[in-house]
């Protein structure tokens, strides 16, 4: 069996077209969804990420502002900026790009963002809403994974999903979203004793570790759906995921490639969250 690829670029294009249509409709009511992206310091990867986010907003007709600050910015000054953005009616979503310089308490800054504008879904109120099934913003990467499963018409009810990685931004919210769709969920991490024994039972596997070849073909049940969140570099310096793609592709029924899989979906779901923040205000 050769797995079908779930194309994150194609699905993103489709979802971004829907965002553009809904944005145009909102504009007719006098509201332009607005995202503020705040970057502190000169981390080169962060600079690329924020540029891509701002460009994606512009391409879909959303208003976006990029605020760049020197690495020496104080925590107090950053909190003051967040407070001003919370009060700015032209801004519906606020994203503070992580990581922040070491002298700034990132959690404190995230908690300062109004939950109504927390389009990254990292605020403790957003995490609590996801946990309890209340309305709130879902973190973009696992939300994108859910959209990918939806795009292939996959019914999670009664399925066994194994998530590898338990970070607050990917693994844990991913597990909650799968649970909400009635999957039976196993959450694995670095202290999991026999990862292969877990993954071999899985109908759906989400790999979110940040290490190459964490998932190989011998660890996958034939016909399983495999979503690869990882972003790593191979020996040639090329982007690759956590999954041994060439091997697992021969066993799985569906698989997401890296690049061109989960990555583009993350930015797309940021646009969706920002649009929804503006729509909630308009409702
Ligand atoms: P993270 O915070 O470093 O978490 C990694 C998780 O993997 C931890 O829970 C860790 O367990 C677990 N782990 C480490 N080694 C393991 C092993 N051998 N077996 C099983 N679990 C193991 O990373 P993250 O922020 O969740 O990101 C994970 C990956 O996704 C990274 O490559 C990141 O770049 C990528 N990512 C991609 C996107 C995207 O848009 N495509 C977005 C976000 C992240 P412990 O908790 O026990 O330490």
CSV table of C-alpha atoms and ligand atoms in Angstrom, one decimal:
chain,number,residue,atom,x,y,z
A,1,UNK,CA,0.0,0.0,0.0
A,2,UNK,CA,1.2,3.5,-0.8
A,3,UNK,CA,-0.4,6.1,1.4
A,4,UNK,CA,-2.3,9.0,0.0
A,5,UNK,CA,-0.7,12.3,0.8
A,6,UNK,CA,-2.8,15.0,2.6
A,7,UNK,CA,-1.6,18.1,0.9
A,8,UNK,CA,-1.4,20.9,3.4
A,9,UNK,CA,-0.7,23.5,0.7
A,10,UNK,CA,-3.8,22.6,-1.3
A,11,UNK,CA,-6.0,22.5,1.8
A,12,UNK,CA,-4.6,25.8,3.0
A,13,UNK,CA,-5.4,27.4,-0.3
A,14,UNK,CA,-9.0,26.2,-0.1
A,15,UNK,CA,-9.4,27.4,3.5
A,16,UNK,CA,-7.7,30.7,2.8
A,17,UNK,CA,-10.1,31.3,-0.1
A,18,UNK,CA,-12.9,30.8,2.4
A,19,UNK,CA,-11.3,33.2,4.8
A,20,UNK,CA,-11.0,35.8,2.1
A,21,UNK,CA,-14.7,35.4,1.2
A,22,UNK,CA,-15.8,35.7,4.9
A,23,UNK,CA,-13.4,38.7,5.4
A,24,UNK,CA,-14.9,40.5,2.4
A,25,UNK,CA,-18.4,39.9,3.9
A,26,UNK,CA,-17.3,41.3,7.2
A,27,UNK,CA,-15.8,44.3,5.5
A,28,UNK,CA,-19.2,45.1,4.1
A,29,UNK,CA,-20.4,45.5,7.7
A,30,UNK,CA,-17.5,47.9,8.3
A,31,UNK,CA,-15.2,45.5,10.1
A,32,UNK,CA,-11.8,44.5,8.8
A,33,UNK,CA,-10.3,41.6,10.8
A,34,UNK,CA,-7.0,42.7,12.2
A,35,UNK,CA,-4.0,40.8,13.5
A,36,UNK,CA,-1.1,42.3,15.5
A,37,UNK,CA,2.1,40.4,15.4
A,38,UNK,CA,4.7,41.4,18.0
A,39,UNK,CA,8.3,40.4,17.6
A,40,UNK,CA,11.0,41.1,20.2
A,41,UNK,CA,14.6,40.5,19.3
A,42,UNK,CA,16.2,39.3,16.2
A,43,UNK,CA,15.8,35.5,16.2
A,44,UNK,CA,16.2,34.7,12.4
A,45,UNK,CA,13.6,31.9,12.4
A,46,UNK,CA,11.1,34.1,14.2
A,47,UNK,CA,11.6,36.9,11.6
A,48,UNK,CA,10.7,34.5,8.8
A,49,UNK,CA,7.7,33.2,10.7
A,50,UNK,CA,6.3,36.7,11.4
A,51,UNK,CA,6.9,37.8,7.8
A,52,UNK,CA,4.9,34.8,6.5
A,53,UNK,CA,2.1,35.4,9.0
A,54,UNK,CA,1.8,39.1,8.0
A,55,UNK,CA,1.9,38.3,4.3
A,56,UNK,CA,-0.7,35.6,4.7
A,57,UNK,CA,-3.0,38.1,6.3
A,58,UNK,CA,-2.5,40.6,3.5
A,59,UNK,CA,-3.2,38.0,0.9
A,60,UNK,CA,-6.5,37.1,2.4
A,61,UNK,CA,-7.6,40.7,2.9
A,62,UNK,CA,-7.0,40.9,6.7
A,63,UNK,CA,-5.4,44.0,8.2
A,64,UNK,CA,-2.1,43.2,9.9
A,65,UNK,CA,0.5,45.1,11.8
A,66,UNK,CA,4.0,43.9,12.6
A,67,UNK,CA,5.5,45.5,15.7
A,68,UNK,CA,9.2,44.9,16.0
A,69,UNK,CA,11.2,45.7,19.1
A,70,UNK,CA,14.8,45.5,20.2
A,71,UNK,CA,15.9,42.5,22.3
A,72,UNK,CA,16.5,44.9,25.1
A,73,UNK,CA,12.8,45.8,25.5
A,74,UNK,CA,11.7,45.4,29.1
A,75,UNK,CA,8.9,43.1,30.2
A,76,UNK,CA,7.0,46.1,31.5
A,77,UNK,CA,7.2,47.8,28.2
A,78,UNK,CA,6.0,44.7,26.4
A,79,UNK,CA,3.1,44.3,28.8
A,80,UNK,CA,2.2,48.0,28.1
A,81,UNK,CA,2.1,47.3,24.4
A,82,UNK,CA,0.0,44.2,24.8
A,83,UNK,CA,-2.4,46.2,27.0
A,84,UNK,CA,-2.7,48.9,24.2
A,85,UNK,CA,-3.4,46.2,21.6
A,86,UNK,CA,-6.1,44.7,23.9
A,87,UNK,CA,-7.8,48.1,23.8
A,88,UNK,CA,-7.2,48.8,20.0
A,89,UNK,CA,-10.6,48.2,18.2
A,90,UNK,CA,-8.8,47.7,14.9
A,91,UNK,CA,-7.0,44.6,16.3
A,92,UNK,CA,-8.9,41.4,16.8
A,93,UNK,CA,-6.0,39.0,17.3
A,94,UNK,CA,-2.7,39.4,19.1
A,95,UNK,CA,0.2,37.1,18.6
A,96,UNK,CA,3.4,37.6,20.5
A,97,UNK,CA,6.1,35.5,18.7
A,98,UNK,CA,7.9,33.0,20.9
A,99,UNK,CA,10.6,32.6,22.0
A,100,UNK,CA,11.0,35.9,23.9
A,101,UNK,CA,14.3,37.1,25.2
A,102,UNK,CA,15.3,35.3,28.5
A,103,UNK,CA,14.6,38.3,30.7
A,104,UNK,CA,10.9,38.4,29.7
A,105,UNK,CA,8.5,35.9,31.3
A,106,UNK,CA,6.7,34.5,28.3
A,107,UNK,CA,3.8,33.0,30.2
A,108,UNK,CA,3.2,36.4,32.0
A,109,UNK,CA,3.0,38.1,28.6
A,110,UNK,CA,0.7,35.5,27.1
A,111,UNK,CA,-1.6,35.8,30.2
A,112,UNK,CA,-1.7,39.6,29.5
A,113,UNK,CA,-3.4,39.0,26.1
A,114,UNK,CA,-7.1,39.3,26.3
A,115,UNK,CA,-8.6,35.8,25.8
A,116,UNK,CA,-11.0,37.4,23.2
A,117,UNK,CA,-7.9,38.2,21.1
A,118,UNK,CA,-5.8,35.1,21.9
A,119,UNK,CA,-5.7,33.8,18.4
A,120,UNK,CA,-2.6,31.6,19.1
A,121,UNK,CA,-4.7,29.8,21.7
A,122,UNK,CA,-1.9,29.8,24.3
A,123,UNK,CA,-3.7,31.7,27.1
A,124,UNK,CA,-4.6,29.6,30.1
A,125,UNK,CA,-8.3,30.6,29.5
A,126,UNK,CA,-8.1,29.2,26.0
A,127,UNK,CA,-6.5,26.0,27.3
A,128,UNK,CA,-9.2,25.7,29.9
A,129,UNK,CA,-11.9,26.3,27.3
A,130,UNK,CA,-10.5,23.5,25.1
A,131,UNK,CA,-10.2,21.2,28.1
A,132,UNK,CA,-13.9,21.7,29.1
A,133,UNK,CA,-15.3,21.9,25.6
A,134,UNK,CA,-16.3,25.6,25.8
A,135,UNK,CA,-15.9,28.1,23.0
A,136,UNK,CA,-12.4,29.5,22.7
A,137,UNK,CA,-9.5,29.7,20.4
A,138,UNK,CA,-7.7,26.4,19.6
A,139,UNK,CA,-3.9,26.4,19.1
A,140,UNK,CA,-3.2,26.6,15.4
A,141,UNK,CA,-1.0,23.6,14.8
A,142,UNK,CA,-3.2,20.9,16.3
A,143,UNK,CA,-6.3,22.7,14.9
A,144,UNK,CA,-4.7,22.4,11.5
A,145,UNK,CA,-4.2,18.7,12.1
A,146,UNK,CA,-7.9,18.3,12.9
A,147,UNK,CA,-8.8,20.1,9.6
A,148,UNK,CA,-6.6,17.7,7.7
A,149,UNK,CA,-8.4,14.7,9.2
A,150,UNK,CA,-11.7,16.4,8.4
A,151,UNK,CA,-10.5,17.0,4.8
A,152,UNK,CA,-10.3,13.2,4.2
A,153,UNK,CA,-13.7,12.6,5.9
A,154,UNK,CA,-12.1,10.7,8.8
A,155,UNK,CA,-14.5,9.8,11.6
A,156,UNK,CA,-12.5,9.6,14.8
A,157,UNK,CA,-15.3,8.1,16.9
A,158,UNK,CA,-14.0,5.0,18.6
A,159,UNK,CA,-10.6,5.1,16.9
A,160,UNK,CA,-7.4,4.9,18.8
A,161,UNK,CA,-5.2,8.0,18.4
A,162,UNK,CA,-1.7,8.1,19.6
A,163,UNK,CA,0.0,11.5,20.0
A,164,UNK,CA,3.8,11.5,20.4
A,165,UNK,CA,4.8,14.7,22.3
A,166,UNK,CA,3.0,16.5,25.1
A,167,UNK,CA,3.9,20.2,24.7
A,168,UNK,CA,1.4,22.8,25.7
A,169,UNK,CA,1.3,24.1,22.1
A,170,UNK,CA,1.0,20.9,20.2
A,171,UNK,CA,0.8,17.5,21.9
A,172,UNK,CA,-1.6,18.3,24.8
A,173,UNK,CA,-4.1,20.3,22.9
A,174,UNK,CA,-4.0,17.8,20.0
A,175,UNK,CA,-4.9,15.0,22.5
A,176,UNK,CA,-7.9,17.1,23.8
A,177,UNK,CA,-9.2,17.8,20.3
A,178,UNK,CA,-9.0,14.1,19.3
A,179,UNK,CA,-10.8,13.2,22.6
A,180,UNK,CA,-13.5,15.8,21.9
A,181,UNK,CA,-14.1,13.9,18.6
A,182,UNK,CA,-14.6,10.7,20.5
A,183,UNK,CA,-11.2,9.0,19.8
A,184,UNK,CA,-9.5,7.0,22.5
A,185,UNK,CA,-6.3,8.9,23.0
A,186,UNK,CA,-2.9,7.8,24.2
A,187,UNK,CA,-0.4,10.6,24.9
A,188,UNK,CA,3.3,9.5,24.7
A,189,UNK,CA,6.4,11.4,25.7
A,190,UNK,CA,10.1,10.9,26.4
A,191,UNK,CA,9.4,8.7,29.5
A,192,UNK,CA,7.0,6.4,27.5
A,193,UNK,CA,8.5,2.9,28.0
A,194,UNK,CA,7.6,1.2,24.7
A,195,UNK,CA,6.6,3.7,22.1
A,196,UNK,CA,6.3,1.1,19.4
A,197,UNK,CA,3.9,-1.0,21.4
A,198,UNK,CA,1.7,2.1,21.6
A,199,UNK,CA,1.9,3.3,18.0
A,200,UNK,CA,1.3,-0.2,16.7
A,201,UNK,CA,-2.2,-0.1,18.2
A,202,UNK,CA,-3.0,3.3,16.6
A,203,UNK,CA,-5.5,4.1,13.9
A,204,UNK,CA,-4.2,7.7,13.9
A,205,UNK,CA,-0.7,8.8,14.9
A,206,UNK,CA,0.4,12.4,15.4
A,207,UNK,CA,4.1,12.8,15.7
A,208,UNK,CA,5.1,16.1,17.5
A,209,UNK,CA,8.5,15.6,18.9
A,210,UNK,CA,11.2,17.4,17.0
A,211,UNK,CA,13.4,14.4,16.2
A,212,UNK,CA,14.0,12.7,12.9
A,213,UNK,CA,12.8,9.1,12.5
A,214,UNK,CA,10.9,8.9,15.8
A,215,UNK,CA,8.3,7.0,13.8
A,216,UNK,CA,9.4,4.2,11.4
A,217,UNK,CA,7.4,1.8,9.2
A,218,UNK,CA,7.8,-1.1,11.7
A,219,UNK,CA,5.9,1.1,14.3
A,220,UNK,CA,2.8,1.7,12.2
A,221,UNK,CA,-0.2,-0.6,11.8
A,222,UNK,CA,-1.1,-1.1,8.1
A,223,UNK,CA,-3.8,1.5,7.1
A,224,UNK,CA,-3.1,4.0,9.9
A,225,UNK,CA,-3.3,7.7,9.3
A,226,UNK,CA,-0.1,9.5,10.1
A,227,UNK,CA,0.2,13.3,10.7
A,228,UNK,CA,3.8,14.6,11.0
A,229,UNK,CA,4.1,17.9,12.9
A,230,UNK,CA,7.9,17.7,13.4
A,231,UNK,CA,10.2,20.2,11.7
A,232,UNK,CA,13.8,19.0,11.5
A,233,UNK,CA,16.8,19.2,9.2
A,234,UNK,CA,18.2,16.1,7.5
A,235,UNK,CA,21.9,15.4,6.7
A,236,UNK,CA,21.6,17.5,3.6
A,237,UNK,CA,20.1,20.4,5.5
A,238,UNK,CA,16.7,19.9,4.0
A,239,UNK,CA,13.5,20.3,6.1
A,240,UNK,CA,12.0,17.0,7.2
A,241,UNK,CA,9.6,15.8,9.8
A,242,UNK,CA,9.6,13.3,12.7
A,243,UNK,CA,8.4,10.4,10.5
A,244,UNK,CA,10.5,8.2,8.2
A,245,UNK,CA,8.4,9.3,5.3
A,246,UNK,CA,9.7,6.8,2.7
A,247,UNK,CA,9.1,3.8,4.9
A,248,UNK,CA,5.9,4.8,6.6
A,249,UNK,CA,4.3,5.8,3.3
A,250,UNK,CA,4.4,2.1,2.4
A,251,UNK,CA,2.3,1.1,5.4
A,252,UNK,CA,-0.1,4.0,6.2
A,253,UNK,CA,-3.3,4.9,4.4
A,254,UNK,CA,-2.8,8.6,4.6
A,255,UNK,CA,0.3,10.7,5.5
A,256,UNK,CA,1.2,14.3,5.7
A,257,UNK,CA,4.5,15.3,4.0
A,258,UNK,CA,7.1,17.7,5.4
A,259,UNK,CA,7.4,20.3,3.9
A,260,UNK,CA,3.9,20.9,2.5
A,261,UNK,CA,1.9,19.2,5.3
A,262,UNK,CA,1.0,20.6,8.7
A,263,UNK,CA,3.3,23.6,8.4
A,264,UNK,CA,1.1,25.7,6.0
A,265,UNK,CA,-2.0,24.7,8.0
A,266,UNK,CA,-0.6,26.4,11.1
A,267,UNK,CA,-0.6,29.9,9.5
A,268,UNK,CA,-4.0,29.2,7.8
A,269,UNK,CA,-5.6,28.4,11.2
A,270,UNK,CA,-4.2,31.6,12.6
A,271,UNK,CA,-6.1,33.5,9.8
A,272,UNK,CA,-9.2,31.5,10.7
A,273,UNK,CA,-8.9,32.3,14.4
A,274,UNK,CA,-8.4,36.0,13.6
A,275,UNK,CA,-11.4,36.1,11.4
A,276,UNK,CA,-13.5,34.3,14.0
A,277,UNK,CA,-12.3,36.8,16.7
A,278,UNK,CA,-13.6,39.6,14.4
A,279,UNK,CA,-16.8,37.7,13.6
A,280,UNK,CA,-17.6,37.1,17.3
A,281,UNK,CA,-17.4,40.8,17.9
A,282,UNK,CA,-19.7,41.5,15.0
A,283,UNK,CA,-22.3,39.0,16.0
B,1,LIG,P1,8.6,20.4,22.5
B,1,LIG,O1,8.0,21.4,23.3
B,1,LIG,O2,10.1,20.2,22.5
B,1,LIG,O3,8.0,19.0,22.9
B,1,LIG,C1,8.5,17.8,22.4
B,1,LIG,C2,7.8,16.6,23.0
B,1,LIG,O4,8.4,15.4,22.5
B,1,LIG,C3,8.0,16.6,24.5
B,1,LIG,O5,6.7,16.3,25.1
B,1,LIG,C4,8.9,15.4,24.8
B,1,LIG,O6,8.6,14.6,25.9
B,1,LIG,C5,8.6,14.5,23.6
B,1,LIG,N1,9.7,13.6,23.2
B,1,LIG,C6,11.0,13.9,23.1
B,1,LIG,N2,11.7,12.8,22.8
B,1,LIG,C7,10.8,11.8,22.7
B,1,LIG,C8,10.9,10.4,22.3
B,1,LIG,N3,12.1,9.9,22.0
B,1,LIG,N4,9.8,9.7,22.3
B,1,LIG,C9,8.6,10.2,22.6
B,1,LIG,N5,8.4,11.5,22.9
B,1,LIG,C10,9.5,12.3,23.0
B,1,LIG,O7,8.2,20.6,21.0
B,1,LIG,P2,6.9,21.2,20.3
B,1,LIG,O8,6.9,22.6,20.4
B,1,LIG,O9,5.7,20.4,20.7
B,1,LIG,O10,7.2,20.9,18.8
B,1,LIG,C11,7.4,19.5,18.3
B,1,LIG,C12,7.9,19.5,16.9
B,1,LIG,O11,6.9,20.1,16.1
B,1,LIG,C13,9.1,20.4,16.6
B,1,LIG,O12,9.9,19.8,15.6
B,1,LIG,C14,8.6,21.7,16.2
B,1,LIG,O13,9.5,22.4,15.4
B,1,LIG,C15,7.4,21.2,15.4
B,1,LIG,N6,6.3,22.2,15.3
B,1,LIG,C16,5.8,22.4,14.0
B,1,LIG,C17,4.8,23.3,13.8
B,1,LIG,C18,4.3,23.5,12.4
B,1,LIG,O14,3.6,24.5,12.2
B,1,LIG,N7,4.5,22.5,11.6
B,1,LIG,C19,4.3,24.0,14.9
B,1,LIG,C20,4.8,23.8,16.2
B,1,LIG,C21,5.8,22.9,16.3
B,1,LIG,P3,8.8,15.3,27.4
B,1,LIG,O15,7.6,16.1,27.6
B,1,LIG,O16,8.8,14.1,28.3
B,1,LIG,O17,10.1,16.0,27.4
